[in-house]
C-alpha positions as YAML, in Angstrom:
chain: A
units: angstrom
residues:
- id: 1
  name: GLY
  ca: [33.53, 163.42, 180.02]
- id: 2
  name: LEU
  ca: [32.81, 161.39, 183.16]
- id: 3
  name: SER
  ca: [31.18, 162.58, 186.37]
- id: 4
  name: ALA
  ca: [33.30, 162.61, 189.52]
- id: 5
  name: ASP
  ca: [31.36, 159.70, 191.01]
- id: 6
  name: PHE
  ca: [31.44, 157.51, 187.89]
- id: 7
  name: PRO
  ca: [32.31, 153.89, 188.86]
- id: 8
  name: VAL
  ca: [35.62, 153.80, 187.01]
- id: 9
  name: ASN
  ca: [36.64, 150.64, 188.87]
- id: 10
  name: ASN
  ca: [34.15, 148.76, 186.71]
- id: 11
  name: THR
  ca: [35.68, 149.95, 183.43]
- id: 12
  name: GLN
  ca: [38.38, 148.52, 181.20]
- id: 13
  name: ILE
  ca: [41.48, 150.40, 180.04]
- id: 14
  name: SER
  ca: [40.52, 150.09, 176.38]
- id: 15
  name: GLU
  ca: [37.20, 151.89, 176.98]
- id: 16
  name: TYR
  ca: [39.08, 155.14, 177.55]
- id: 17
  name: TYR
  ca: [40.35, 155.11, 173.99]
- id: 18
  name: PRO
  ca: [38.45, 155.65, 170.71]
- id: 19
  name: PRO
  ca: [37.63, 152.41, 168.84]
- id: 20
  name: ASP
  ca: [40.37, 152.94, 166.26]
- id: 21
  name: GLN
  ca: [42.99, 153.26, 169.06]
- id: 22
  name: ARG
  ca: [42.08, 150.12, 170.96]
- id: 23
  name: ALA
  ca: [44.34, 147.84, 168.92]
- id: 24
  name: LEU
  ca: [47.21, 150.12, 169.96]
- id: 25
  name: VAL
  ca: [46.22, 149.59, 173.59]
- id: 26
  name: THR
  ca: [46.24, 145.80, 173.39]
- id: 27
  name: ASP
  ca: [49.00, 145.25, 170.84]
- id: 28
  name: VAL
  ca: [51.45, 147.95, 171.88]
- id: 29
  name: ILE
  ca: [50.74, 149.55, 175.26]
- id: 30
  name: VAL
  ca: [49.75, 146.46, 177.23]
- id: 31
  name: LYS
  ca: [52.51, 144.44, 175.57]
- id: 32
  name: ALA
  ca: [55.10, 147.06, 176.52]
- id: 33
  name: MET
  ca: [53.78, 147.11, 180.07]
- id: 34
  name: VAL
  ca: [54.14, 143.35, 180.38]
- id: 35
  name: GLU
  ca: [57.60, 143.24, 178.79]
- id: 36
  name: LYS
  ca: [59.14, 146.50, 180.02]
- id: 37
  name: GLY
  ca: [56.84, 147.83, 182.71]
- id: 38
  name: HIS
  ca: [56.54, 151.20, 180.98]
- id: 39
  name: TRP
  ca: [55.08, 152.88, 177.89]
- id: 40
  name: LYS
  ca: [55.08, 156.50, 176.84]
- id: 41
  name: GLY
  ca: [53.80, 158.16, 173.70]
- id: 42
  name: GLU
  ca: [51.07, 160.22, 172.06]
- id: 43
  name: THR
  ca: [47.62, 158.81, 171.43]
- id: 44
  name: TYR
  ca: [43.96, 159.80, 171.88]
- id: 45
  name: PHE
  ca: [41.54, 159.59, 174.79]
- id: 46
  name: ARG
  ca: [37.81, 159.16, 174.31]
- id: 47
  name: ASN
  ca: [35.34, 161.69, 175.69]
- id: 48
  name: TRP
  ca: [32.55, 159.46, 177.00]
- id: 49
  name: LYS
  ca: [29.84, 162.09, 176.42]
- id: 50
  name: THR
  ca: [30.75, 163.47, 173.00]
- id: 51
  name: GLU
  ca: [32.86, 160.55, 171.68]
- id: 52
  name: GLU
  ca: [35.41, 163.17, 170.68]
- id: 53
  name: ALA
  ca: [38.99, 161.88, 170.28]
- id: 54
  name: ILE
  ca: [41.24, 164.05, 172.48]
- id: 55
  name: PRO
  ca: [44.97, 164.10, 171.59]
- id: 56
  name: VAL
  ca: [46.99, 163.27, 174.68]
- id: 57
  name: SER
  ca: [50.50, 162.65, 175.94]
- id: 58
  name: ASP
  ca: [50.09, 159.26, 177.59]
- id: 59
  name: GLU
  ca: [52.40, 157.49, 180.02]
- id: 60
  name: HIS
  ca: [51.79, 154.10, 181.68]
- id: 61
  name: PHE
  ca: [53.92, 152.49, 184.37]
- id: 62
  name: MET
  ca: [53.80, 149.59, 186.76]
- id: 63
  name: ILE
  ca: [53.44, 150.32, 190.48]
- id: 64
  name: ARG
  ca: [55.51, 147.95, 192.59]
- id: 65
  name: ASP
  ca: [56.04, 147.35, 196.27]
- id: 66
  name: PRO
  ca: [59.40, 149.03, 197.04]
- id: 67
  name: LYS
  ca: [60.42, 146.19, 199.34]
- id: 68
  name: THR
  ca: [59.21, 143.05, 197.56]
- id: 69
  name: ASN
  ca: [59.02, 144.42, 193.99]
- id: 70
  name: GLN
  ca: [55.60, 142.81, 193.77]
- id: 71
  name: ILE
  ca: [53.27, 144.41, 191.22]
- id: 72
  name: LEU
  ca: [50.52, 146.35, 192.98]
- id: 73
  name: GLY
  ca: [48.89, 147.91, 189.95]
- id: 74
  name: MET
  ca: [49.37, 150.22, 187.00]
- id: 75
  name: GLY
  ca: [49.53, 154.00, 186.95]
- id: 76
  name: THR
  ca: [48.76, 156.39, 184.12]
- id: 77
  name: VAL
  ca: [49.66, 160.04, 183.62]
- id: 78
  name: THR
  ca: [47.79, 161.64, 180.75]
- id: 79
  name: ARG
  ca: [47.90, 165.22, 179.55]
- id: 80
  name: ASP
  ca: [45.56, 166.92, 177.07]
- id: 81
  name: ILE
  ca: [47.76, 168.29, 174.26]
- id: 82
  name: SER
  ca: [44.96, 169.70, 172.08]
- id: 83
  name: ASP
  ca: [46.42, 173.22, 172.29]
- id: 84
  name: ILE
  ca: [49.88, 171.95, 171.31]
- id: 85
  name: LYS
  ca: [48.49, 170.02, 168.34]
- id: 86
  name: GLN
  ca: [46.50, 173.04, 167.19]
- id: 87
  name: ALA
  ca: [49.59, 175.24, 167.44]
- id: 88
  name: GLN
  ca: [51.62, 172.68, 165.48]
- id: 89
  name: GLU
  ca: [48.93, 172.60, 162.79]
- id: 90
  name: ARG
  ca: [48.96, 176.40, 162.52]
- id: 91
  name: ILE
  ca: [52.76, 176.34, 162.18]
- id: 92
  name: ARG
  ca: [52.54, 173.62, 159.51]
- id: 93
  name: GLU
  ca: [49.96, 175.63, 157.55]
- id: 94
  name: SER
  ca: [52.11, 178.77, 157.84]
- id: 95
  name: GLN
  ca: [55.14, 176.87, 156.56]
- id: 96
  name: GLU
  ca: [53.12, 175.54, 153.62]
- id: 97
  name: HIS
  ca: [51.89, 179.04, 152.74]
- id: 98
  name: PHE
  ca: [55.45, 180.39, 153.06]
- id: 99
  name: GLU
  ca: [56.80, 177.64, 150.80]
- id: 100
  name: LEU
  ca: [54.06, 178.29, 148.25]
- id: 101
  name: GLY
  ca: [54.98, 181.98, 148.28]
- id: 102
  name: LEU
  ca: [58.63, 181.14, 147.71]
- id: 103
  name: ARG
  ca: [57.74, 178.82, 144.86]
- id: 104
  name: GLY
  ca: [55.58, 181.49, 143.31]
- id: 105
  name: ALA
  ca: [58.54, 183.86, 143.44]
- id: 106
  name: ASP
  ca: [60.87, 181.07, 142.27]
- id: 107
  name: LEU
  ca: [63.10, 181.66, 145.31]
- id: 108
  name: ALA
  ca: [65.49, 179.22, 146.91]
- id: 109
  name: THR
  ca: [66.20, 179.60, 150.63]
- id: 110
  name: TRP
  ca: [69.05, 178.73, 152.97]
- id: 111
  name: ALA
  ca: [69.65, 178.94, 156.72]
- id: 112
  name: TRP
  ca: [73.29, 178.86, 157.81]
- id: 113
  name: ASN
  ca: [74.68, 177.97, 161.24]
- id: 114
  name: ILE
  ca: [77.95, 179.86, 160.87]
- id: 115
  name: GLN
  ca: [79.53, 178.20, 163.92]
- id: 116
  name: THR
  ca: [78.96, 174.60, 162.78]
- id: 117
  name: GLY
  ca: [78.89, 175.09, 159.02]
- id: 118
  name: GLU
  ca: [75.50, 173.43, 158.70]
- id: 119
  name: ILE
  ca: [73.18, 174.93, 156.08]
- id: 120
  name: LYS
  ca: [69.57, 173.92, 155.57]
- id: 121
  name: PHE
  ca: [68.50, 174.30, 151.95]
- id: 122
  name: ASN
  ca: [64.92, 174.15, 150.68]
- id: 123
  name: ARG
  ca: [63.87, 171.99, 147.74]
- id: 124
  name: ARG
  ca: [64.13, 174.84, 145.23]
- id: 125
  name: TRP
  ca: [67.80, 175.39, 146.14]
- id: 126
  name: ALA
  ca: [68.58, 171.84, 145.05]
- id: 127
  name: GLU
  ca: [66.27, 171.91, 142.02]
- id: 128
  name: MET
  ca: [67.87, 175.12, 140.77]
- id: 129
  name: ARG
  ca: [71.14, 173.21, 140.48]
- id: 130
  name: GLY
  ca: [69.54, 170.08, 139.00]
- id: 131
  name: PHE
  ca: [69.76, 167.97, 142.17]
- id: 132
  name: LEU
  ca: [67.26, 166.13, 144.31]
- id: 133
  name: PRO
  ca: [67.10, 167.46, 147.89]
- id: 134
  name: GLU
  ca: [68.50, 164.20, 149.27]
- id: 135
  name: GLU
  ca: [71.57, 164.58, 147.02]
- id: 136
  name: VAL
  ca: [72.59, 167.84, 148.69]
- id: 137
  name: GLU
  ca: [74.86, 167.71, 151.74]
- id: 138
  name: PRO
  ca: [73.59, 170.30, 154.27]
- id: 139
  name: HIS
  ca: [76.93, 172.04, 154.77]
- id: 140
  name: VAL
  ca: [78.52, 175.32, 153.77]
- id: 141
  name: ASP
  ca: [81.10, 173.40, 151.70]
- id: 142
  name: THR
  ca: [78.27, 172.31, 149.40]
- id: 143
  name: TRP
  ca: [77.53, 175.95, 148.70]
- id: 144
  name: THR
  ca: [81.08, 177.25, 148.32]
- id: 145
  name: SER
  ca: [82.27, 174.31, 146.20]
- id: 146
  name: GLY
  ca: [79.58, 175.08, 143.63]
- id: 147
  name: ILE
  ca: [80.55, 178.73, 143.16]
- id: 148
  name: HIS
  ca: [82.54, 179.57, 140.04]
- id: 149
  name: PRO
  ca: [86.26, 179.90, 140.96]
- id: 150
  name: ASP
  ca: [86.43, 183.35, 139.35]
- id: 151
  name: ASP
  ca: [83.49, 184.55, 141.47]
- id: 152
  name: LEU
  ca: [84.37, 182.96, 144.81]
- id: 153
  name: PRO
  ca: [86.77, 185.71, 145.99]
- id: 154
  name: ARG
  ca: [84.07, 188.36, 145.35]
- id: 155
  name: VAL
  ca: [81.51, 186.31, 147.31]
- id: 156
  name: GLN
  ca: [83.88, 185.81, 150.22]
- id: 157
  name: LYS
  ca: [84.68, 189.53, 150.31]
- id: 158
  name: ALA
  ca: [80.99, 190.44, 150.17]
- id: 159
  name: LEU
  ca: [80.31, 188.19, 153.15]
- id: 160
  name: SER
  ca: [83.30, 189.51, 155.07]
- id: 161
  name: ASP
  ca: [82.34, 193.15, 154.42]
- id: 162
  name: TYR
  ca: [78.80, 192.45, 155.59]
- id: 163
  name: PHE
  ca: [79.90, 190.61, 158.73]
- id: 164
  name: GLU
  ca: [82.32, 193.41, 159.65]
- id: 165
  name: GLY
  ca: [79.80, 196.18, 159.01]
- id: 166
  name: VAL
  ca: [81.62, 197.60, 155.97]
- id: 167
  name: ALA
  ca: [78.54, 196.79, 153.87]
- id: 168
  name: HIS
  ca: [75.01, 197.26, 155.24]
- id: 169
  name: GLU
  ca: [73.69, 194.24, 153.33]
- id: 170
  name: TYR
  ca: [74.78, 191.00, 151.68]
- id: 171
  name: SER
  ca: [73.59, 190.92, 148.08]
- id: 172
  name: ILE
  ca: [75.66, 189.63, 145.19]
- id: 173
  name: GLU
  ca: [75.39, 187.98, 141.77]
- id: 174
  name: PHE
  ca: [77.59, 185.02, 140.88]
- id: 175
  name: ARG
  ca: [77.69, 181.77, 138.93]
- id: 176
  name: VAL
  ca: [76.98, 178.33, 140.37]
- id: 177
  name: LEU
  ca: [77.57, 174.91, 138.89]
- id: 178
  name: THR
  ca: [74.62, 172.65, 138.03]
- id: 179
  name: LYS
  ca: [74.54, 168.86, 138.05]
- id: 180
  name: SER
  ca: [74.71, 168.84, 134.24]
- id: 181
  name: GLY
  ca: [77.97, 170.82, 134.31]
- id: 182
  name: GLU
  ca: [76.48, 174.14, 133.22]
- id: 183
  name: TRP
  ca: [76.94, 177.47, 134.99]
- id: 184
  name: ILE
  ca: [73.96, 179.60, 135.90]
- id: 185
  name: TRP
  ca: [73.85, 183.12, 137.31]
- id: 186
  name: ILE
  ca: [72.05, 183.66, 140.61]
- id: 187
  name: LEU
  ca: [71.27, 186.61, 142.84]
- id: 188
  name: ASP
  ca: [72.13, 185.71, 146.44]
- id: 189
  name: ARG
  ca: [70.88, 187.77, 149.39]
- id: 190
  name: GLY
  ca: [71.15, 187.17, 153.13]
- id: 191
  name: SER
  ca: [70.84, 188.65, 156.60]
- id: 192
  name: VAL
  ca: [72.39, 187.80, 159.96]
- id: 193
  name: PHE
  ca: [69.73, 187.18, 162.60]
- id: 194
  name: ALA
  ca: [71.87, 186.02, 165.54]
- id: 195
  name: ARG
  ca: [75.22, 187.07, 167.01]
- id: 196
  name: ASP
  ca: [77.27, 185.93, 170.00]
- id: 197
  name: SER
  ca: [78.25, 188.02, 173.03]
- id: 198
  name: LEU
  ca: [81.18, 189.49, 171.10]
- id: 199
  name: GLY
  ca: [78.97, 190.55, 168.20]
- id: 200
  name: LYS
  ca: [80.19, 187.89, 165.82]
- id: 201
  name: PRO
  ca: [77.49, 186.44, 163.51]
- id: 202
  name: THR
  ca: [76.31, 182.95, 164.42]
- id: 203
  name: ARG
  ca: [73.28, 182.44, 162.18]
- id: 204
  name: MET
  ca: [72.25, 183.76, 158.80]
- id: 205
  name: VAL
  ca: [69.36, 183.21, 156.41]
- id: 206
  name: GLY
  ca: [69.00, 184.09, 152.78]
- id: 207
  name: THR
  ca: [67.45, 183.57, 149.37]
- id: 208
  name: GLU
  ca: [68.67, 182.82, 145.86]
- id: 209
  name: LEU
  ca: [67.07, 183.68, 142.54]
- id: 210
  name: ASN
  ca: [68.04, 182.27, 139.16]
- id: 211
  name: ILE
  ca: [68.73, 185.33, 136.97]
- id: 212
  name: ASN
  ca: [69.98, 183.54, 133.84]
...
């Protein structure tokens, strides 16, 4: 918000930040510069005309004489990340709406990295089994170990048939164990969305519905 001929040499560093960010400048940024000679992070710049707080990626570093290592000054590289922040906010809102839709349908979700075994479960997946999300290990063993022993062979065959193209979809009903020791019936559905160069599945996503 400054004109090209504004006398910036008469300004202070803190003036370029909104009032509520100035403590960060003195207590964190300047301190880091003195102790480490470098600071990098996200903060806000002040528009001098509108007083708008502009989200920025901000990096500060000491400028030294390459021969004597004497400090000559301080440099700053700052990038406006308003577009990035707006995009992140739209993604966050979309995720919230998606989660609300899933909750309305009472659906649990999972995303499986077939190569590593990692599975990301949503909150409903854990709740359906009587667990808190933090009690659930994000691994395929968590899922398979909870399947009723009599149903596990059917589930494994259904997955194998789907992976090999024998079945055009993965959709199966089976029992899973809850934290209280009870068995509940669920409908499990999933789709592969990534394969390697040989056509083998690498990633899969799916949903579960309690059909007790």
